[in-house]
Short mmCIF file of C-alpha atoms and ligand atoms in Angstrom, two decimals:
data_model
loop_
_atom_site.label_atom_id
_atom_site.label_comp_id
_atom_site.label_asym_id
_atom_site.label_seq_id
_atom_site.Cartn_x
_atom_site.Cartn_y
_atom_site.Cartn_z
CA MET A 1 -6.95 5.89 22.67
CA LYS A 2 -5.49 9.32 22.01
CA GLN A 3 -4.09 9.88 18.44
CA PRO A 4 -0.54 10.85 18.57
CA VAL A 5 0.30 14.08 16.49
CA PRO A 6 1.99 13.68 14.17
CA THR A 7 0.63 10.21 13.53
CA PRO A 8 3.32 7.69 12.32
CA ARG A 9 2.32 5.57 9.30
CA TYR A 10 4.19 2.38 8.11
CA HIS A 11 4.23 0.82 4.72
CA PHE A 12 6.09 -2.41 4.04
CA THR A 13 7.55 -3.24 0.66
CA HIS A 14 10.50 -5.01 -0.93
CA ALA A 15 13.72 -3.30 -0.53
CA SER A 16 14.25 -3.37 -4.36
CA HIS A 17 11.44 -0.63 -4.61
CA LEU A 18 12.99 1.83 -2.37
CA ALA A 19 14.94 3.65 -5.25
CA SER A 20 11.75 4.13 -7.41
CA ILE A 21 9.64 5.06 -4.30
CA MET A 22 12.12 7.89 -3.57
CA LYS A 23 11.89 8.93 -7.25
CA ASP A 24 8.08 8.73 -7.99
CA GLY A 25 6.58 8.49 -4.42
CA LEU A 26 4.27 5.66 -3.21
CA LEU A 27 1.88 4.43 -5.96
CA SER A 28 -1.31 2.54 -5.63
CA ASP A 29 -1.24 -1.15 -6.73
CA THR A 30 -3.12 -0.19 -9.89
CA ASP A 31 -0.53 2.44 -10.82
CA ALA A 32 2.53 0.51 -9.59
CA VAL A 33 1.48 -2.55 -11.88
CA ARG A 34 0.49 -0.25 -14.76
CA SER A 35 3.72 1.62 -14.64
CA GLY A 36 5.91 -1.51 -14.40
CA SER A 37 7.47 -0.30 -11.08
CA LEU A 38 6.24 -3.38 -9.06
CA MET A 39 9.26 -5.68 -9.24
CA VAL A 40 8.81 -8.17 -6.32
CA ASP A 41 5.12 -8.51 -5.11
CA ILE A 42 5.21 -9.47 -1.42
CA GLY A 43 1.54 -9.00 -0.91
CA ASN A 44 -0.99 -11.88 -0.35
CA ALA A 45 -2.26 -12.58 -3.79
CA ASP A 46 -5.85 -13.48 -2.67
CA ILE A 47 -6.05 -10.29 -0.52
CA LYS A 48 -4.80 -8.19 -3.47
CA GLU A 49 -7.41 -9.67 -5.82
CA ARG A 50 -10.18 -9.04 -3.35
CA ARG A 51 -8.94 -5.33 -3.03
CA ARG A 52 -9.28 -5.05 -6.97
CA GLY A 53 -12.97 -5.76 -6.67
CA ARG A 54 -13.77 -4.04 -3.52
CA MET A 55 -15.25 -0.54 -4.53
CA VAL A 56 -14.76 2.57 -2.35
CA PRO A 57 -18.24 4.15 -1.88
CA ILE A 58 -16.97 7.63 -0.77
CA GLY A 59 -14.62 10.29 -1.92
CA ARG A 60 -13.09 9.81 -5.29
CA GLY A 61 -14.29 6.24 -5.33
CA GLY A 62 -12.53 3.62 -7.42
CA ALA A 63 -11.28 0.22 -5.95
CA ALA A 64 -9.40 -0.31 -2.79
CA SER A 65 -6.34 -1.12 -4.99
CA ASP A 66 -6.35 2.28 -6.32
CA TYR A 67 -5.21 3.52 -2.86
CA VAL A 68 -1.81 3.12 -0.96
CA PRO A 69 -2.21 0.93 2.08
CA PHE A 70 -0.47 1.90 5.34
CA TYR A 71 -0.30 0.49 8.79
CA PHE A 72 -0.67 2.76 11.91
CA ALA A 73 1.49 0.66 14.12
CA PRO A 74 4.56 -1.55 13.49
CA ARG A 75 3.82 -5.31 13.30
CA ALA A 76 4.24 -7.21 16.58
CA ARG A 77 7.28 -9.57 16.63
N1 NAD B 101 1.94 -2.43 2.42
C1 NAD B 101 1.56 -2.20 3.45
O1 NAD B 101 2.28 -1.41 4.34
C2 NAD B 101 0.17 -2.51 3.89
C3 NAD B 101 -0.47 -1.89 5.05
C4 NAD B 101 -1.68 -2.51 5.40
C5 NAD B 101 -2.20 -3.47 4.70
N2 NAD B 101 -1.69 -4.11 3.71
C6 NAD B 101 -2.37 -5.13 2.90
O2 NAD B 101 -1.51 -6.06 2.35
C7 NAD B 101 -2.02 -6.42 1.06
C8 NAD B 101 -0.86 -6.18 0.11
O3 NAD B 101 -0.40 -4.97 0.10
P1 NAD B 101 0.81 -4.69 -0.67
O4 NAD B 101 1.85 -4.35 0.41
O5 NAD B 101 1.00 -5.68 -1.82
O6 NAD B 101 0.55 -3.29 -1.39
P2 NAD B 101 -0.34 -2.94 -2.78
O7 NAD B 101 -1.43 -3.94 -2.99
O8 NAD B 101 -0.55 -1.42 -2.70
O9 NAD B 101 0.78 -3.10 -3.98
C9 NAD B 101 1.56 -2.23 -4.56
C10 NAD B 101 3.02 -2.65 -4.46
O10 NAD B 101 3.79 -1.64 -5.15
C11 NAD B 101 4.71 -1.03 -4.32
N3 NAD B 101 5.09 0.30 -4.79
C12 NAD B 101 4.34 1.48 -4.58
N4 NAD B 101 4.95 2.43 -5.20
C13 NAD B 101 5.92 2.10 -5.80
C14 NAD B 101 7.04 2.77 -6.61
N5 NAD B 101 7.09 3.97 -6.85
N6 NAD B 101 8.12 1.93 -6.97
C15 NAD B 101 8.01 0.61 -6.84
N7 NAD B 101 7.14 -0.03 -6.05
C16 NAD B 101 6.10 0.66 -5.57
C17 NAD B 101 4.20 -1.14 -3.00
O11 NAD B 101 5.18 -1.08 -2.01
C18 NAD B 101 3.56 -2.55 -3.01
O12 NAD B 101 4.54 -3.50 -2.89
C19 NAD B 101 -3.24 -5.70 0.90
O13 NAD B 101 -4.28 -6.31 1.25
C20 NAD B 101 -3.08 -4.41 1.90
O14 NAD B 101 -4.25 -3.79 2.31
C21 NAD B 101 -0.46 -3.59 3.25
#
């Protein structure tokens, strides 16, 4: 499949986060929890816990929860 340029990226979040995302940008789960910005957690708790223990073996490393997740297509209805 040919990648569209520019490539749209999607991130779902609770609407109550929009003001602080506009102010501070999108934070990783690690930073959103640490800074107190995460007000309504709509992520799956089991998946999020796994991401905290899944280490990234390349680049700057850390855990998957140290990165911001995106989708590359809208969710199907
Ligand atoms: N959110 C997505 O678009 C998305 C995309 C693909 C996969 N997933 C998967 O879903 C699971 C849960 O993901 P998640 O959505 O809980 O994301 P997450 O685990 O990164 O949790 C961080 C939360 O903080 C919010 N946040 C980020 N910056 C903020 C700011 N400045 N102010 C206030 N809130 C801010 C995020 O929107 C999110 O709700 C994960 O397994 C993830 O891989 C999520």
